[in-house]
Coordinates of C-alpha atoms and ligand atoms in Angstrom, one line a residue:
X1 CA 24.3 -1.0 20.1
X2 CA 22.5 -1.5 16.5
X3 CA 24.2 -4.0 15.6
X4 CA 23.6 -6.1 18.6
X5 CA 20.1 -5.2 18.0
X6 CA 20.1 -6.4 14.8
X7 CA 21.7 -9.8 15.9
X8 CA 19.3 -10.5 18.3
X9 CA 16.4 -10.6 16.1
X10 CA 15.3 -14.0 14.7
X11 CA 16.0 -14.4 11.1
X12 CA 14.2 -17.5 10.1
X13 CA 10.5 -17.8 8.9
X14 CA 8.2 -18.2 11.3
X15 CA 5.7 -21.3 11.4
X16 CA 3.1 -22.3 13.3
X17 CA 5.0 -20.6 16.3
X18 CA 8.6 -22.6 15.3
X19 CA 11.5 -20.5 14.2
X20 CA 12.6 -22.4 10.5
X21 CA 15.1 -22.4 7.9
X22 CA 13.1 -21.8 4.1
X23 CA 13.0 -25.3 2.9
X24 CA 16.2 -24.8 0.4
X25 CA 18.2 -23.4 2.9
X26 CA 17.5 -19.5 0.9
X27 CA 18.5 -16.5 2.3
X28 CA 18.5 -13.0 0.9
X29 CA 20.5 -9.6 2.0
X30 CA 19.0 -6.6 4.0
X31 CA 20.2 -3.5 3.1
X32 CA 20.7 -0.1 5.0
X33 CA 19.3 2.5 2.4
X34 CA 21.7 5.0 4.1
X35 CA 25.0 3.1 3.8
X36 CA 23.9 0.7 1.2
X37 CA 25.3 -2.0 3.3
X38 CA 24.2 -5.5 4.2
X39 CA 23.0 -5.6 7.5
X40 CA 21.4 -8.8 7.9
X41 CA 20.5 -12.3 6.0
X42 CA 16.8 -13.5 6.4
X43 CA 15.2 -16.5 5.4
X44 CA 13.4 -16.6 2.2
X45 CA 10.3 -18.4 2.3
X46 CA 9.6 -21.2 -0.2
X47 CA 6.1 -22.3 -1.9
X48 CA 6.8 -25.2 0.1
X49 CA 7.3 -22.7 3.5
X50 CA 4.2 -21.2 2.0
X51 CA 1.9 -24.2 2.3
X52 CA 3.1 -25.0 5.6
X53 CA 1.9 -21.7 7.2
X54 CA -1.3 -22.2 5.4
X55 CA -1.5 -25.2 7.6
X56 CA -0.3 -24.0 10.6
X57 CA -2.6 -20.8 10.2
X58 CA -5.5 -23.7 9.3
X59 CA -5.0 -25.8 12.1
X60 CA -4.4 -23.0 15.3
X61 CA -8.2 -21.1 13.4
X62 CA -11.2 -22.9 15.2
X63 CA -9.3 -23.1 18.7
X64 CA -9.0 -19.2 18.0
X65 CA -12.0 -18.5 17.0
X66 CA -13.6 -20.4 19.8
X67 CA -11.4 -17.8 22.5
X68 CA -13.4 -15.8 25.0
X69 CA -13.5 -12.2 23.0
X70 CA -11.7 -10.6 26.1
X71 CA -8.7 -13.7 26.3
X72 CA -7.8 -12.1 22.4
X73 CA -8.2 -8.7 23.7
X74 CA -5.8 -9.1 26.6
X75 CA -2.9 -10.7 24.4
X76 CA -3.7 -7.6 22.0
X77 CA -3.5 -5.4 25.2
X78 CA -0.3 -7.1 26.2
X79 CA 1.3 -7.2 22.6
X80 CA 0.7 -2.7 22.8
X81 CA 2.4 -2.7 26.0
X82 CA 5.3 -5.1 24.8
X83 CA 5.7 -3.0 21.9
X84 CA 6.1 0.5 23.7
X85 CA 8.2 -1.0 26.3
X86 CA 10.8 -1.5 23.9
X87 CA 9.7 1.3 21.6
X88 CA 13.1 2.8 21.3
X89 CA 14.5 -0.5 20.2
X90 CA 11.5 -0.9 16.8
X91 CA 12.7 2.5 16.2
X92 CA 16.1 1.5 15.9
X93 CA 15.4 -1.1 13.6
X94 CA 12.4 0.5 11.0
X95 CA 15.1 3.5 10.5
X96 CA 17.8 1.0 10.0
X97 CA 16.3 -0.9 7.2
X98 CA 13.7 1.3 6.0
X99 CA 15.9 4.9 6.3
X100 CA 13.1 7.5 8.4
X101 CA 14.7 9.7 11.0
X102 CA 14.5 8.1 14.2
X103 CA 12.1 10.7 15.4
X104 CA 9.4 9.6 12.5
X105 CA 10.2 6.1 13.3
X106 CA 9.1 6.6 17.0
X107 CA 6.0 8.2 15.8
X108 CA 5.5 5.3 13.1
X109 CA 5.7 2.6 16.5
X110 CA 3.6 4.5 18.7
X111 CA 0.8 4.5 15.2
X112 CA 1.5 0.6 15.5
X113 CA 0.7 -0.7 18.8
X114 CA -2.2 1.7 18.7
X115 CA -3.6 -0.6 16.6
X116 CA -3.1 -3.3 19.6
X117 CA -5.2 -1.2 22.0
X118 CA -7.4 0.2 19.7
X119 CA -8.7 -3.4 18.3
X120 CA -7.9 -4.9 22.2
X121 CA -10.7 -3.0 23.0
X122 CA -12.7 -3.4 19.7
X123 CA -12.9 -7.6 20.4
X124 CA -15.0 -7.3 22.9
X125 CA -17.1 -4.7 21.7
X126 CA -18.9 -5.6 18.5
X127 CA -22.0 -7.6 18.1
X128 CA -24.8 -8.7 16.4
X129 CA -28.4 -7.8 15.5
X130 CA -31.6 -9.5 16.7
X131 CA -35.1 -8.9 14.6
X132 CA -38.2 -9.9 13.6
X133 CA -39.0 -10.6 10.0
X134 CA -41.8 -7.8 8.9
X135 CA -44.1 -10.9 8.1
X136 CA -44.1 -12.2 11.4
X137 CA -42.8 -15.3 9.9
X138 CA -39.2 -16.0 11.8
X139 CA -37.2 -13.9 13.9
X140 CA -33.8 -13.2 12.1
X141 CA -30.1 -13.2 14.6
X142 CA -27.2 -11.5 12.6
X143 CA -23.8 -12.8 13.7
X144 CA -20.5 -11.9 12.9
X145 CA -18.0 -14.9 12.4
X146 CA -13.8 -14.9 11.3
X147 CA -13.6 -15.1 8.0
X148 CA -10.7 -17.9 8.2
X149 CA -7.2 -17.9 7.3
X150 CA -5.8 -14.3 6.4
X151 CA -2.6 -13.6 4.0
X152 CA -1.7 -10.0 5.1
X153 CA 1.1 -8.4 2.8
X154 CA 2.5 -5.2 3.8
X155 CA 4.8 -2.6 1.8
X156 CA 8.1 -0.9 3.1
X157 CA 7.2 2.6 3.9
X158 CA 5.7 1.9 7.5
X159 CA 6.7 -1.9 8.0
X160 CA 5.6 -1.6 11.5
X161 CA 2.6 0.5 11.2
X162 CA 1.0 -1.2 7.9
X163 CA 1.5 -5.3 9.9
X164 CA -0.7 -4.0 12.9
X165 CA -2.9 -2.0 11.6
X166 CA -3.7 -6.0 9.8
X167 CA -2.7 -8.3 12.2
X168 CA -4.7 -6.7 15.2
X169 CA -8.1 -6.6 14.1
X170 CA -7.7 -10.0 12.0
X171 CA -6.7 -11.0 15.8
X172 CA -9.3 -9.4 17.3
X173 CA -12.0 -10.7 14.6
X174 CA -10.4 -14.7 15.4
X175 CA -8.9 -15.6 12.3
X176 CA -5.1 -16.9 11.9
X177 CA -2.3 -15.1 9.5
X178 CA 0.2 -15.3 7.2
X179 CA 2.3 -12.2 7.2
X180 CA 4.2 -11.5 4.0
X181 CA 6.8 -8.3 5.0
X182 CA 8.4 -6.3 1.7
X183 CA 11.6 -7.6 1.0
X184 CA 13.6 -4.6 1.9
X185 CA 12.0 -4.1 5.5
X186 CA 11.4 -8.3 7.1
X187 CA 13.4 -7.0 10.2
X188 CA 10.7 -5.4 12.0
X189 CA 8.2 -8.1 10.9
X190 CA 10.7 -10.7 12.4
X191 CA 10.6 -8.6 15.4
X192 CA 6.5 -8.5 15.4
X193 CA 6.3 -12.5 15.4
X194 CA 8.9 -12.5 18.7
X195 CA 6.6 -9.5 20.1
X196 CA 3.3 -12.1 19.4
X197 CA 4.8 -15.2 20.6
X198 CA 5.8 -13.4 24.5
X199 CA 2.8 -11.8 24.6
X200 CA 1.0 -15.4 24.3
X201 CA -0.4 -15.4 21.0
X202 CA -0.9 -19.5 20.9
X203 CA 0.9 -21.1 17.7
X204 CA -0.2 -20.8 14.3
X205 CA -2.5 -17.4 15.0
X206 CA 0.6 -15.3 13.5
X207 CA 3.5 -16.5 11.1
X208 CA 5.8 -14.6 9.3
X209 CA 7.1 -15.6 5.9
X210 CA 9.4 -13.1 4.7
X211 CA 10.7 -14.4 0.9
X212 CA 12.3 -12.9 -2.4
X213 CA 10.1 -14.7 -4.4
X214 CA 6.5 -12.9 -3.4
X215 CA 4.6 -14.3 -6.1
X216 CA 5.0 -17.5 -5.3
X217 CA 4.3 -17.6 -1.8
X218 CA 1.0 -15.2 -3.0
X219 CA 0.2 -17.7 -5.4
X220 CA 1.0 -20.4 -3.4
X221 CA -1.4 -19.3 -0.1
X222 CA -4.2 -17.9 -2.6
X223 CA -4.5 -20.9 -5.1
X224 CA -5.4 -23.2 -1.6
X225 CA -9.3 -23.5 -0.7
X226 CA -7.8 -23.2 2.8
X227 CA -7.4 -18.9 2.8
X228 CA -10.4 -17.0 3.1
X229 CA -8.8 -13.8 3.5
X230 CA -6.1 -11.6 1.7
X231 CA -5.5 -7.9 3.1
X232 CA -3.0 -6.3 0.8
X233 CA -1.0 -3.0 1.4
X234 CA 0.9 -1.8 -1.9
X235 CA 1.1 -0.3 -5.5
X236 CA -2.4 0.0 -7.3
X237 CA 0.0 -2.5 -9.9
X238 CA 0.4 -5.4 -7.5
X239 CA -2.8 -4.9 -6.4
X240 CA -4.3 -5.6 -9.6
X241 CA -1.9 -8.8 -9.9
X242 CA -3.5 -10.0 -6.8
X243 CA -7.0 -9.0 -7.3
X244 CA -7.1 -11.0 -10.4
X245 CA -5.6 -14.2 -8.3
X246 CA -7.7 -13.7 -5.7
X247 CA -10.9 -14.3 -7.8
X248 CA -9.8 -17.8 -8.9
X249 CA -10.8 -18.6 -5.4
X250 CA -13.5 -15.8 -4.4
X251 CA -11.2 -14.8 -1.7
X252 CA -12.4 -11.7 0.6
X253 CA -10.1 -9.1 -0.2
X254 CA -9.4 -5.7 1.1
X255 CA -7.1 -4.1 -0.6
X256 CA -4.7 0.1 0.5
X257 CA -3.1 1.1 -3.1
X258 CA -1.4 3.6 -4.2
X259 CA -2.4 7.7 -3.8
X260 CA -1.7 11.0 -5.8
X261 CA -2.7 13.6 -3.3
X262 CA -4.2 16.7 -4.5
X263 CA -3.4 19.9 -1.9
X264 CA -5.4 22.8 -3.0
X265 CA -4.3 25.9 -1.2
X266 CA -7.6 28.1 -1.6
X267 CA -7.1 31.9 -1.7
X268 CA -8.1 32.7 1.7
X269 CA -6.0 30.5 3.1
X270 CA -3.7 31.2 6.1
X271 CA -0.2 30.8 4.8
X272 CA 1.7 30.2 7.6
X273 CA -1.3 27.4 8.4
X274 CA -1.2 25.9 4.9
X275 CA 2.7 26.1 4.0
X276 CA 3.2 24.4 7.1
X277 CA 0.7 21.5 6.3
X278 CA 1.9 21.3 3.2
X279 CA 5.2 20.6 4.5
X280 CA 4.4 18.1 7.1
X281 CA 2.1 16.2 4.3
X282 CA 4.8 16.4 1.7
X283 CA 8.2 15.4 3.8
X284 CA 6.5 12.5 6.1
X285 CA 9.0 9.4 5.5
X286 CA 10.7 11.7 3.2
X287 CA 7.8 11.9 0.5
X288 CA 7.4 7.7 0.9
X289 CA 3.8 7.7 1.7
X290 CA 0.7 7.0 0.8
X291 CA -1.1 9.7 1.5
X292 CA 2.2 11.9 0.6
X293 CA 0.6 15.5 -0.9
X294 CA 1.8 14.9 -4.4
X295 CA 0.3 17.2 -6.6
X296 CA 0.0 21.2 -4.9
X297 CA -2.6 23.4 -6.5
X298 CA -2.7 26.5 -5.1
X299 CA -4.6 30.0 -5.9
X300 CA -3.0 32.5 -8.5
X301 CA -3.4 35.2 -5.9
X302 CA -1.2 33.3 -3.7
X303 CA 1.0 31.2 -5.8
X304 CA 4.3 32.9 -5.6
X305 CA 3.8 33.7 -1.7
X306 CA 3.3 30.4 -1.1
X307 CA 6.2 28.9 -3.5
X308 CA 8.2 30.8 -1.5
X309 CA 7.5 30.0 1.8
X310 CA 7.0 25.9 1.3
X311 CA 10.6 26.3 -0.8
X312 CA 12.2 28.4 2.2
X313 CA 10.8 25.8 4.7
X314 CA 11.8 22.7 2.4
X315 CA 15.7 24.2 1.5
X316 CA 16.0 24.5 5.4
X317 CA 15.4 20.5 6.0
X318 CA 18.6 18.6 7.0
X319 CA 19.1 15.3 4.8
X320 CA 20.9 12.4 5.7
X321 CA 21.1 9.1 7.8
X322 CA 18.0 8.7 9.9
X323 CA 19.5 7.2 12.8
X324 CA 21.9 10.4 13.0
X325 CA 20.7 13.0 15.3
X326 CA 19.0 16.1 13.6
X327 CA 17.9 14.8 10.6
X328 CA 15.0 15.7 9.0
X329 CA 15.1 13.8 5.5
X330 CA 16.6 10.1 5.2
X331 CA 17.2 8.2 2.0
X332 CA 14.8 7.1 0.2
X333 CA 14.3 2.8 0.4
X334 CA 16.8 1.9 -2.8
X335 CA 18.4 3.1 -5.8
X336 CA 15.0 2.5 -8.0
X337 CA 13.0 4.5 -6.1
X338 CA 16.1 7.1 -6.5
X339 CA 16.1 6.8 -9.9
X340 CA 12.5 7.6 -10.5
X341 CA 12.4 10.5 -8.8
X342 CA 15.5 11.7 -10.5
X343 CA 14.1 10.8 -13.8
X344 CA 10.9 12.8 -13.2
X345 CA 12.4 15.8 -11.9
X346 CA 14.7 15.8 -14.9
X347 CA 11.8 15.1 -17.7
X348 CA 10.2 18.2 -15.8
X349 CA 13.5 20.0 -16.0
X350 CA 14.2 19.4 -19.7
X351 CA 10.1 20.5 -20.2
X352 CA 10.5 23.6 -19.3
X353 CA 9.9 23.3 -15.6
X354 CA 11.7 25.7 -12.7
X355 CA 13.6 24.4 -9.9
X356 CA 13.0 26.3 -6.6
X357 CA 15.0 24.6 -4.1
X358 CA 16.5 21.0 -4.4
X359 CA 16.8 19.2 -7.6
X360 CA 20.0 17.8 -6.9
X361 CA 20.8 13.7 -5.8
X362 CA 23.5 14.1 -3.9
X363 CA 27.0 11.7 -4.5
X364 CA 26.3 8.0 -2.6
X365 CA 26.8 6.1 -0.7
X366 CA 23.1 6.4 0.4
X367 CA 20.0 6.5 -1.8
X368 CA 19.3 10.3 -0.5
X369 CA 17.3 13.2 -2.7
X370 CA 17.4 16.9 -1.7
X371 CA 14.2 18.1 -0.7
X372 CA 12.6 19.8 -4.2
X373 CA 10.2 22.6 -5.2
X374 CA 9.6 22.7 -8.5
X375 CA 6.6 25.6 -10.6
X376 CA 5.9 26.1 -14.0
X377 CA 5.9 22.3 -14.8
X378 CA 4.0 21.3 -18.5
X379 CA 0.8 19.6 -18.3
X380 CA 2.3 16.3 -20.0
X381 CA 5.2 16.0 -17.4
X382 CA 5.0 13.0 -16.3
X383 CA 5.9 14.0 -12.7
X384 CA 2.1 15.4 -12.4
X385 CA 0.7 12.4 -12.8
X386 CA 2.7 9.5 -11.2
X387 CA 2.8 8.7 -7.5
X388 CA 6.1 10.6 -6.7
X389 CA 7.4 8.8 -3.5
X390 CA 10.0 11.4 -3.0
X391 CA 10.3 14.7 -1.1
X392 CA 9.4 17.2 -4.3
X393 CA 6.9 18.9 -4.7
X394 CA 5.5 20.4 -7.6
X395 CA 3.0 23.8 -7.6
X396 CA 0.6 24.2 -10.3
X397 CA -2.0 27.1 -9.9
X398 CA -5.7 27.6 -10.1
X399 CA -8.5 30.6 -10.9
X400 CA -11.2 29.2 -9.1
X401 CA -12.5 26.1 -7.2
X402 CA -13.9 24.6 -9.9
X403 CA -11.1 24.0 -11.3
X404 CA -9.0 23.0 -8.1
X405 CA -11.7 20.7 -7.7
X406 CA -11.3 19.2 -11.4
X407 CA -7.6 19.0 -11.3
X408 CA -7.7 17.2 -8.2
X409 CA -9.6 14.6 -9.3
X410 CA -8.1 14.6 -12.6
X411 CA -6.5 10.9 -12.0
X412 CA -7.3 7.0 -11.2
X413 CA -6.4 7.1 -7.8
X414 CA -8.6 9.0 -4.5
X415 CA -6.7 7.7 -1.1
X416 CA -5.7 11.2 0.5
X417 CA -6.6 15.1 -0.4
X418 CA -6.2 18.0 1.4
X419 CA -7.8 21.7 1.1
X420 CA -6.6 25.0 3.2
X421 CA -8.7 28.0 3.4
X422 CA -10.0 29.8 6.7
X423 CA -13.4 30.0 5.7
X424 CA -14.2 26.1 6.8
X425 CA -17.5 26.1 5.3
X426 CA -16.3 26.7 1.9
X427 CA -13.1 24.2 2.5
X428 CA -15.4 21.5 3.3
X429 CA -17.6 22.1 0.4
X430 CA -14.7 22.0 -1.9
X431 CA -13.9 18.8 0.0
X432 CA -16.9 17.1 -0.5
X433 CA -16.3 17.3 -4.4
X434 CA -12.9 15.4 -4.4
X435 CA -13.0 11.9 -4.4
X436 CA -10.7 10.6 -2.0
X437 CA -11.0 8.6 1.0
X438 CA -9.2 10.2 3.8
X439 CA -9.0 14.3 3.8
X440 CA -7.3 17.2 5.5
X441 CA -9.0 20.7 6.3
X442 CA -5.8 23.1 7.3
X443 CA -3.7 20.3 8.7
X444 CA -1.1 17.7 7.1
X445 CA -1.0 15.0 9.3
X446 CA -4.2 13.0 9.2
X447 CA -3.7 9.0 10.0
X448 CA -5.6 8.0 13.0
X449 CA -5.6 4.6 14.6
X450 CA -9.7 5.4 15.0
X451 CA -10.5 6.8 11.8
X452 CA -11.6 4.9 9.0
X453 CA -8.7 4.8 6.2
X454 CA -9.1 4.0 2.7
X455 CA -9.3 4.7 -0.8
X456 CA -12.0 5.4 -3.6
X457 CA -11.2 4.5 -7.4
X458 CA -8.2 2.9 -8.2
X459 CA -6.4 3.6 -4.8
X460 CA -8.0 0.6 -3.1
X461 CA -10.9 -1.8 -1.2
X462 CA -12.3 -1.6 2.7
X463 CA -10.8 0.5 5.1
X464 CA -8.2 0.3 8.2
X465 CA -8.5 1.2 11.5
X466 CA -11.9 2.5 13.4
X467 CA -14.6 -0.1 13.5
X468 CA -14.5 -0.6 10.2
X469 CA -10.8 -2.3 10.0
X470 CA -12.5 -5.0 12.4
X471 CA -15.4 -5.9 9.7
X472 CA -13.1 -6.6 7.1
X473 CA -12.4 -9.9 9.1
X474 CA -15.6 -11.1 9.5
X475 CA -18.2 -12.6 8.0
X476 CA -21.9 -12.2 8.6
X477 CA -23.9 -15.4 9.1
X478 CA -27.5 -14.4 9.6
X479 CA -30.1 -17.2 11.1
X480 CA -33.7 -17.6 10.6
X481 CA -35.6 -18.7 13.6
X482 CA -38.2 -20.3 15.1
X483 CA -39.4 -21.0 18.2
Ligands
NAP501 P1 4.6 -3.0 -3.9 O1 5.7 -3.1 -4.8 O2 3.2 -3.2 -4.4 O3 4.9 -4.2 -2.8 C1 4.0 -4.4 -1.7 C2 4.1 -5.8 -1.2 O4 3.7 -6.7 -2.3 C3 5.5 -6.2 -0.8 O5 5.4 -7.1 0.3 C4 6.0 -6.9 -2.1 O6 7.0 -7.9 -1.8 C5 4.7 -7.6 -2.5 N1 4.7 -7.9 -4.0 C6 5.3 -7.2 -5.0 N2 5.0 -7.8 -6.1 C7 4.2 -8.8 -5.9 C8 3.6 -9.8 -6.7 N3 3.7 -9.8 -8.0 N4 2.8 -10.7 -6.1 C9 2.7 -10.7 -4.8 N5 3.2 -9.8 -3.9 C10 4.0 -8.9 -4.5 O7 4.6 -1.7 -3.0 P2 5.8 -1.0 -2.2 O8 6.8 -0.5 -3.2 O9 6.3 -2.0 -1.1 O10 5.0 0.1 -1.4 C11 4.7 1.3 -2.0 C12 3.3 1.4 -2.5 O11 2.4 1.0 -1.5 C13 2.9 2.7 -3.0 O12 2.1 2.7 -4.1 C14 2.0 3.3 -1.8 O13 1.1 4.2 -2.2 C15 1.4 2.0 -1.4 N6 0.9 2.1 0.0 C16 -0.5 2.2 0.2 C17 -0.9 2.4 1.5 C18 -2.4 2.5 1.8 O14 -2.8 2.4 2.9 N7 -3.2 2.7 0.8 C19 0.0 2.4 2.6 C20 1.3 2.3 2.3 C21 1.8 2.1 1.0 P3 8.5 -7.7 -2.2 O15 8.9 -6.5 -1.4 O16 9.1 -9.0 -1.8 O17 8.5 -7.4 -3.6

């Protein structure tokens, strides 16, 4: 059944709404991070492919722009109710090439044509201002206008998820896209540009350019005067790559980077509340996210209680192939990421550190870690200061909140944070002194389609989602007038 799945998807690149070939004939393997077996050849896009969708993307942007605001809402609208139709089939293929359990992936496509609706319903919603200069002199009309040709590039850990939450409001704002998918997941992108095209987005308005040589085809789209626009979903490193190439040109960016979520546990905290959190903010995609908790500081008075419980819940979690039924932990995306969380855990280890559950990489095939719970870990380990992207947590704890507060924003990056404690007043306040963009008060789960999402510092540019995911494609033109 996955297999014919996977054969029915289009492999080539799509331009300017025509399925291709990469202009030398390149093609590069999938893999299935569970089996470590090819599963698929896709296109790799070319600088040449690269210049092409710029055109294509160039050419389809003024008829798009010029669109009745409810005509790109109701292809939106249609493109959410294509994409739940066949929700169980996305599902199928994000755990196939990316490795979440199925049930996660479900969850990850429901997150992703939210996006549809949500920004559907946002096109036809936002508007401009209308004013009279103070001096009387000309009455001023703010307008809000696509800010042109849009490279998107997404990373692996929600391939579905991280494309939308782009493509809709760029849609929704009228400008055109290129869509550059991460290497290891172009499947589920492949199957977003079939999704666009039957749900009547005109050619041009979406192409997907899935390629082994990303620089190129970044370099390629951002050295032309013709982009406008570059949202980028990745590592703080790659971000800075691109940053720097996007100022060659002055191109718009927004830019979602990497985290290193603090989650203090305060010392009135309800434990079954916050070990639970904890878990569900630690194990999402298997500790490959964003917003993964990565760092757990958590009150003396409570620290071994706690230990025990999040290390009880994590030893209980079933590992192995998402798409097998009652898994709770998949493999991670390849043998790197693998090896780096093996490597930490072991500098940890040979610091001094204690293992309470996990620890252990079991034999292959598969890229799978046991879920890990690790205390007494050295200040210099390098594990507390690195973006994990594994399931282990490490427990470090604190006197009072001045120091939770401190330790949490002891780093370069603010995306997530989260804070437990029953007293909400005093939970907020503590929040209110971490730097991070998106927070958690007594709950681990915190993405929402109508939330703004983003990061202070290091960890990134603009936010997703809400209204504010819509602005990040426009431009404001304002008009003096007279009459
Ligand atoms: P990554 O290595 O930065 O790659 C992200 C994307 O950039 C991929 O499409 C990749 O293509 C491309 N890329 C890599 N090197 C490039 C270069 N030199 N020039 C142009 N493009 C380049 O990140 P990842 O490993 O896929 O994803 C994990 C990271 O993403 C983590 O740091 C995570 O925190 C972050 N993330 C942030 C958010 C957020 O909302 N803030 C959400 C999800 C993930 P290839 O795959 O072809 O190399």
């Amino acid at each position: 059944m996955i297999d014919e799945l996977i054969k029915g998807i289009r492999k080539d690149l799509y331009i300017g709404g025509e399925w291709r070939e990469a202009s030398d004939h390149g093609r590069f393997d999938v893999r299935d991070p569970a089996t470590e077996e090819v599963i698929a050849s896709v296109a790799s896009a070319t600088a040449e492919d690269a210049t092409a969708a710029v055109t294509a993307a160039y050419d389809a942007g003024p008829e798009w722009a010029a669109r009745a605001p409810i005509e790109r809402a109701d292809i939106l609208r249609k493109s959410y109710d294509l994409m739940l139709a066949r929700c169980d089939d996305y599902a199928s293929i994000i755990s196939r090439e990316e490795g979440k359990t199925l049930a996660e992936a479900r969850g990850e496509v429901n997150y992703a044509a939210s996006f549809m609706r949500w920004f559907a319903e946002e096109a036809v919603r936002f508007s401009g201002r209308f004013g009279r200069a103070p001096a009387g002199g000309n009455n001023i009309l703010v307008q809000h206008k696509p800010v042109g040709v849009s490279l998107l590039i997404t990373p692996w850990n929600f391939p579905a998820a991280m494309a939308t939450r782009k493509i809709a409001p760029a849609l929704a704002a009228g400008c055109t896209t290129i869509l550059k998918p991460a290497s290891e997941t172009p499947l589920t992108a492949l199957m977003l540009a079939s999704l666009y095209e039957e749900a009547g987005v005109p050619p041009g308005v979406v192409n997907v350019l899935p390629s082994r040589s990303s620089s190129v085809i970044s370099n390629t789209i951002m050295s032309d005067d013709r982009t406008r626009k570059l949202s980028f979903t990745g590592s703080t490193e790659v971000g800075r790559i691109l940053l720097t190439k996007a100022a060659e040109k002055i191109i718009n960016c927004s830019m979602e980077l990497g985290g290193n979520a603090p989650f203090i546990v305060l010392d009135d905290a309800d434990l079954d509340v916050s070990s639970e959190a904890a878990l569900v903010a630690k194990i999402r995609n298997a500790g490959e996210s964003c917003i993964g908790a990565n760092r757990f500081y958590v009150h003396s008075s409570i620290f071994n209680e706690f230990s025990k419980r999040l290390s009880a819940k994590m030893s209980q979690l079933k590992v192995g192939p998402g798409m097998d039924a009652g898994i709770d932990v998949g493999p991670l995306v390849n043998a790197d990421t693998c090896d780096k969380v093996e490597s930490l855990v072991k500098q940890a280890v040979e610091l001094g550190a204690t293992v309470l559950t996990g620890g252990r990489r079991p034999d292959g095939p598969g890229h799978f870690y046991e879920p890990t719970v690790m205390v007494d870990i050295p200040t210099e380990a390098e594990i507390l200061h690195t973006e994990i992207f594994g399931p282990v947590a490490t427990i470090v704890p604190f006197e009072d909140d001045d120091q939770a507060v401190e330790m949490a924003n002891n780093t370069i990056f603010g995306l997530a944070a989260y804070v437990c404690g029953k007293d909400i007043g005093r939970a907020l306040s503590v929040a209110d002194r971490i730097d991070a963009g998106v927070m958690g008060i007594n709950r681990g789960f915190i993405s929402d389609t109508s939330a703004p999402f983003g990061g202070f510092k290091q960890s990134g540019i603009g936010r997703e989602g809400s209204q504010d995911g819509l602005h990040e494609f426009l431009e404001t033109k304002y008009v003096a007038v007279d009459w």
